[in-house]
Amino acid sequence: GQSLEQPSEVTAVEGAIVQINCTYQTSGFYGLSWYQQHDGGAPTFLSYNGLDGLEETGRFSSFLSRSDSYGYLLLQELQMKDSASYFCAVPNQAGTALIFGKGTTLSVSS
Amino acid sequence: DGGITQSPKYLFRKEGQNVTLSCEQNLNHDAMYWYRQDPGQGLRLIYYSQIVNDFQKGDIAEGYSVSREKKESFPLTVTSAQKNPTAFYLCASSTDSTINEQFFGPGTRLTVL
């Protein structure tokens, strides 16, 4: 089956750079996605990597290495509003639904 | 505006009662999903549907049921057989070709007393 591992908590200060890692085990691979969820809110899609390399979207970037079954989300110029939980996700074996990691809680302090 | 609505935001029920959570989308998405989230946990897949009148069990389907009679609607019933139903329930949708990018509703927080 599919499984994902990510750190449970990360702390950083405003203006810093933080990297949230995700390792996965899958029977088939259809890409790695990242979602952000503020406390009590709905998850929102951040990025998707289907191929190896870096995808950049503003202050956020996401990286994938399929040979290492590893990816990360890079957040630059951290702001207080970036305090949230971040989830990596991969499709299930059939490629019909997503399986989510347990999430990484990012706390940004001033 | 296109989006997903879930109602109500907070729901209280007595133990032993069935309860149905609403999920409606006007994004014209074919696929819809139900997730359960417990404190400090990730999202666990309950049921999903790729097309009207068809749905599949996710990882934790026991004690839940769904229907998909219309493309826009995917209600979830939490039955009395669900041993620990208190949780945050999230509904999502996507096109069937881009399941990696899902759009989520605001969620329903169910408390069973």
Tab-separated table of C-alpha atoms in Angstrom:
chain	number	residue	atom	x	y	z
A	1	GLY	CA	0.000	0.000	0.000
A	2	GLN	CA	0.868	3.656	0.048
A	3	SER	CA	2.480	5.341	3.061
A	4	LEU	CA	4.061	8.728	3.664
A	5	GLU	CA	6.368	10.053	6.357
A	6	GLN	CA	6.825	13.701	7.243
A	7	PRO	CA	8.022	15.468	10.416
A	8	SER	CA	5.272	16.303	12.882
A	9	GLU	CA	6.471	19.811	13.744
A	10	VAL	CA	8.787	22.493	12.418
A	11	THR	CA	9.454	25.920	13.917
A	12	ALA	CA	11.032	28.968	12.282
A	13	VAL	CA	11.163	32.754	12.519
A	14	GLU	CA	9.774	35.349	10.177
A	15	GLY	CA	11.884	35.903	7.107
A	16	ALA	CA	13.599	32.527	7.353
A	17	ILE	CA	13.531	29.570	4.956
A	18	VAL	CA	12.109	26.210	6.002
A	19	GLN	CA	12.068	22.831	4.283
A	20	ILE	CA	9.420	20.179	5.015
A	21	ASN	CA	10.438	16.713	3.881
A	22	CYS	CA	8.245	13.856	2.762
A	23	THR	CA	9.260	10.287	2.019
A	24	TYR	CA	6.812	7.861	0.492
A	25	GLN	CA	6.321	4.203	-0.297
A	26	THR	CA	4.001	3.431	-3.166
A	27	SER	CA	3.064	0.507	-5.370
A	28	GLY	CA	2.783	2.810	-8.345
A	29	PHE	CA	3.651	6.470	-8.599
A	30	TYR	CA	1.526	9.245	-10.073
A	31	GLY	CA	3.109	12.297	-8.455
A	32	LEU	CA	3.441	14.113	-5.127
A	33	SER	CA	1.150	16.924	-4.022
A	34	TRP	CA	1.294	19.423	-1.180
A	35	TYR	CA	-1.593	21.015	0.709
A	36	GLN	CA	-1.793	23.737	3.348
A	37	GLN	CA	-4.359	23.772	6.129
A	38	HIS	CA	-4.818	26.569	8.634
A	39	ASP	CA	-6.197	25.589	12.015
A	40	GLY	CA	-9.883	24.704	11.703
A	41	GLY	CA	-9.928	25.427	7.982
A	42	ALA	CA	-10.066	23.556	4.734
A	43	PRO	CA	-6.925	22.206	3.060
A	44	THR	CA	-5.857	24.134	-0.018
A	45	PHE	CA	-3.737	22.811	-2.860
A	46	LEU	CA	-0.218	24.259	-3.050
A	47	SER	CA	1.731	22.311	-5.645
A	48	TYR	CA	2.199	19.102	-7.600
A	49	ASN	CA	5.319	17.340	-8.846
A	50	GLY	CA	4.880	14.632	-11.447
A	51	LEU	CA	8.480	14.629	-12.602
A	52	ASP	CA	11.841	15.044	-10.861
A	53	GLY	CA	12.986	18.531	-10.103
A	54	LEU	CA	11.887	21.788	-8.605
A	55	GLU	CA	8.557	23.542	-9.135
A	56	GLU	CA	8.383	27.163	-8.011
A	57	THR	CA	5.259	29.130	-7.173
A	58	GLY	CA	6.086	32.457	-5.591
A	59	ARG	CA	7.572	31.985	-2.123
A	60	PHE	CA	6.817	28.257	-2.199
A	61	SER	CA	8.752	25.609	-4.097
A	62	SER	CA	8.385	21.860	-4.209
A	63	PHE	CA	10.971	19.273	-5.146
A	64	LEU	CA	10.723	15.625	-6.145
A	65	SER	CA	13.244	12.826	-6.528
A	66	ARG	CA	11.478	9.695	-7.732
A	67	SER	CA	14.616	7.556	-7.432
A	68	ASP	CA	14.816	8.435	-3.722
A	69	SER	CA	11.024	8.347	-3.136
A	70	TYR	CA	11.463	11.757	-1.563
A	71	GLY	CA	10.161	15.239	-1.914
A	72	TYR	CA	10.125	18.474	-0.011
A	73	LEU	CA	8.245	21.734	0.256
A	74	LEU	CA	10.421	24.835	0.577
A	75	LEU	CA	8.933	27.982	2.053
A	76	GLN	CA	10.955	31.192	1.717
A	77	GLU	CA	10.606	34.610	3.327
A	78	LEU	CA	8.400	33.128	5.997
A	79	GLN	CA	5.471	35.162	7.242
A	80	MET	CA	3.304	34.701	10.321
A	81	LYS	CA	0.415	33.705	8.062
A	82	ASP	CA	2.434	30.672	6.923
A	83	SER	CA	1.813	29.078	10.333
A	84	ALA	CA	-0.297	26.098	9.362
A	85	SER	CA	-0.196	22.358	8.774
A	86	TYR	CA	1.319	21.079	5.552
A	87	PHE	CA	0.429	17.703	4.068
A	88	CYS	CA	2.092	15.718	1.345
A	89	ALA	CA	-0.096	13.323	-0.632
A	90	VAL	CA	0.218	10.632	-3.283
A	91	PRO	CA	-2.451	8.863	-5.341
A	92	ASN	CA	-3.585	5.409	-4.276
A	93	GLN	CA	-2.500	2.326	-6.180
A	94	ALA	CA	-5.367	2.675	-8.645
A	95	GLY	CA	-4.623	6.367	-9.192
A	96	THR	CA	-8.200	7.258	-8.265
A	97	ALA	CA	-7.869	9.015	-4.881
A	98	LEU	CA	-5.232	10.659	-2.683
A	99	ILE	CA	-3.518	9.253	0.390
A	100	PHE	CA	-2.309	11.963	2.766
A	101	GLY	CA	0.573	12.076	5.206
A	102	LYS	CA	-0.136	12.952	8.833
A	103	GLY	CA	0.992	16.525	8.305
A	104	THR	CA	3.699	18.866	9.524
A	105	THR	CA	2.717	21.735	11.789
A	106	LEU	CA	4.758	24.839	10.998
A	107	SER	CA	4.970	27.534	13.645
A	108	VAL	CA	6.404	30.876	12.565
A	109	SER	CA	7.400	33.314	15.298
A	110	SER	CA	8.410	36.959	15.152
B	1	ASP	CA	-18.594	31.742	-7.512
B	2	GLY	CA	-17.715	28.098	-7.962
B	3	GLY	CA	-16.950	26.023	-4.919
B	4	ILE	CA	-17.889	23.323	-2.457
B	5	THR	CA	-20.317	23.797	0.372
B	6	GLN	CA	-20.750	21.626	3.427
B	7	SER	CA	-23.463	22.036	5.956
B	8	PRO	CA	-23.776	22.423	8.809
B	9	LYS	CA	-20.391	23.619	10.099
B	10	TYR	CA	-21.046	22.174	13.565
B	11	LEU	CA	-23.286	19.209	14.293
B	12	PHE	CA	-24.182	17.525	17.545
B	13	ARG	CA	-25.872	14.151	17.818
B	14	LYS	CA	-26.669	11.645	20.471
B	15	GLU	CA	-24.928	8.303	20.445
B	16	GLY	CA	-26.818	5.701	18.451
B	17	GLN	CA	-28.322	8.159	15.947
B	18	ASN	CA	-27.512	8.188	12.257
B	19	VAL	CA	-26.543	11.575	10.842
B	20	THR	CA	-26.114	12.762	7.252
B	21	LEU	CA	-23.533	15.360	6.262
B	22	SER	CA	-24.172	17.431	3.168
B	23	CYS	CA	-21.663	18.164	0.396
B	24	GLU	CA	-22.518	20.121	-2.752
B	25	GLN	CA	-20.227	21.393	-5.512
B	26	ASN	CA	-20.833	23.587	-8.550
B	27	LEU	CA	-17.405	23.117	-10.119
B	28	ASN	CA	-18.703	20.524	-12.575
B	29	HIS	CA	-16.222	18.033	-11.159
B	30	ASP	CA	-16.770	14.344	-11.775
B	31	ALA	CA	-14.900	13.065	-8.709
B	32	MET	CA	-15.849	13.669	-5.088
B	33	TYR	CA	-14.278	12.488	-1.848
B	34	TRP	CA	-14.974	12.266	1.868
B	35	TYR	CA	-12.183	12.465	4.452
B	36	ARG	CA	-12.101	12.232	8.195
B	37	GLN	CA	-9.604	14.241	10.233
B	38	ASP	CA	-8.877	13.680	13.914
B	39	PRO	CA	-6.797	16.089	16.046
B	40	GLY	CA	-3.174	16.089	15.004
B	41	GLN	CA	-3.851	13.592	12.254
B	42	GLY	CA	-3.830	13.649	8.528
B	43	LEU	CA	-6.811	13.164	6.273
B	44	ARG	CA	-8.099	9.611	6.037
B	45	LEU	CA	-10.197	8.622	3.046
B	46	ILE	CA	-13.697	7.324	3.814
B	47	TYR	CA	-15.384	7.027	0.412
B	48	TYR	CA	-14.928	8.441	-3.040
B	49	SER	CA	-16.913	8.618	-6.234
B	50	GLN	CA	-15.606	9.088	-9.752
B	51	ILE	CA	-18.968	9.231	-11.467
B	52	VAL	CA	-22.670	9.459	-10.703
B	53	ASN	CA	-24.213	6.296	-9.262
B	54	ASP	CA	-20.830	4.779	-8.483
B	55	PHE	CA	-18.577	5.001	-5.430
B	56	GLN	CA	-15.713	3.106	-3.794
B	57	LYS	CA	-14.662	2.478	-0.213
B	58	GLY	CA	-11.614	4.236	1.115
B	59	ASP	CA	-9.388	3.165	3.983
B	60	ILE	CA	-11.932	3.684	6.787
B	61	ALA	CA	-15.380	3.043	5.245
B	62	GLU	CA	-16.778	0.920	8.076
B	63	GLY	CA	-19.720	2.613	9.776
B	64	TYR	CA	-20.262	5.087	6.933
B	65	SER	CA	-22.424	5.131	3.814
B	66	VAL	CA	-22.694	7.436	0.806
B	67	SER	CA	-24.800	8.021	-2.273
B	68	ARG	CA	-24.095	9.801	-5.553
B	69	GLU	CA	-27.414	10.367	-7.288
B	70	LYS	CA	-26.395	13.716	-8.766
B	71	LYS	CA	-23.071	15.000	-10.026
B	72	GLU	CA	-23.246	17.972	-7.679
B	73	SER	CA	-24.032	16.104	-4.467
B	74	PHE	CA	-22.226	13.472	-2.388
B	75	PRO	CA	-23.833	13.123	1.060
B	76	LEU	CA	-22.182	11.069	3.796
B	77	THR	CA	-24.170	9.201	6.449
B	78	VAL	CA	-22.445	8.418	9.710
B	79	THR	CA	-24.274	5.408	11.065
B	80	SER	CA	-24.618	4.153	14.613
B	81	ALA	CA	-22.176	1.383	13.662
B	82	GLN	CA	-19.313	3.888	13.544
B	83	LYS	CA	-17.629	3.360	16.899
B	84	ASN	CA	-15.948	6.732	17.224
B	85	PRO	CA	-17.742	9.244	14.992
B	86	THR	CA	-16.636	12.491	16.649
B	87	ALA	CA	-14.298	14.115	14.121
B	88	PHE	CA	-13.859	16.819	11.488
B	89	TYR	CA	-15.295	15.701	8.138
B	90	LEU	CA	-14.038	17.184	4.888
B	91	CYS	CA	-15.524	16.829	1.441
B	92	ALA	CA	-13.479	17.467	-1.704
B	93	SER	CA	-13.838	17.312	-5.457
B	94	SER	CA	-11.608	17.200	-8.503
B	95	THR	CA	-11.741	16.541	-12.197
B	96	ASP	CA	-11.201	12.859	-12.875
B	97	SER	CA	-7.950	13.618	-14.701
B	98	THR	CA	-6.389	15.826	-12.003
B	99	ILE	CA	-6.995	14.027	-8.722
B	100	ASN	CA	-3.778	15.546	-7.368
B	101	GLU	CA	-5.466	18.954	-7.212
B	102	GLN	CA	-8.517	18.628	-4.996
B	103	PHE	CA	-10.806	21.424	-3.867
B	104	PHE	CA	-12.096	21.160	-0.318
B	105	GLY	CA	-15.233	22.342	1.395
B	106	PRO	CA	-15.078	24.133	4.782
B	107	GLY	CA	-15.777	20.928	6.709
B	108	THR	CA	-18.324	19.757	9.262
B	109	ARG	CA	-17.269	19.205	12.846
B	110	LEU	CA	-19.393	16.365	14.226
B	111	THR	CA	-19.649	15.770	17.948
B	112	VAL	CA	-21.473	12.709	19.219
B	113	LEU	CA	-22.547	12.996	22.835
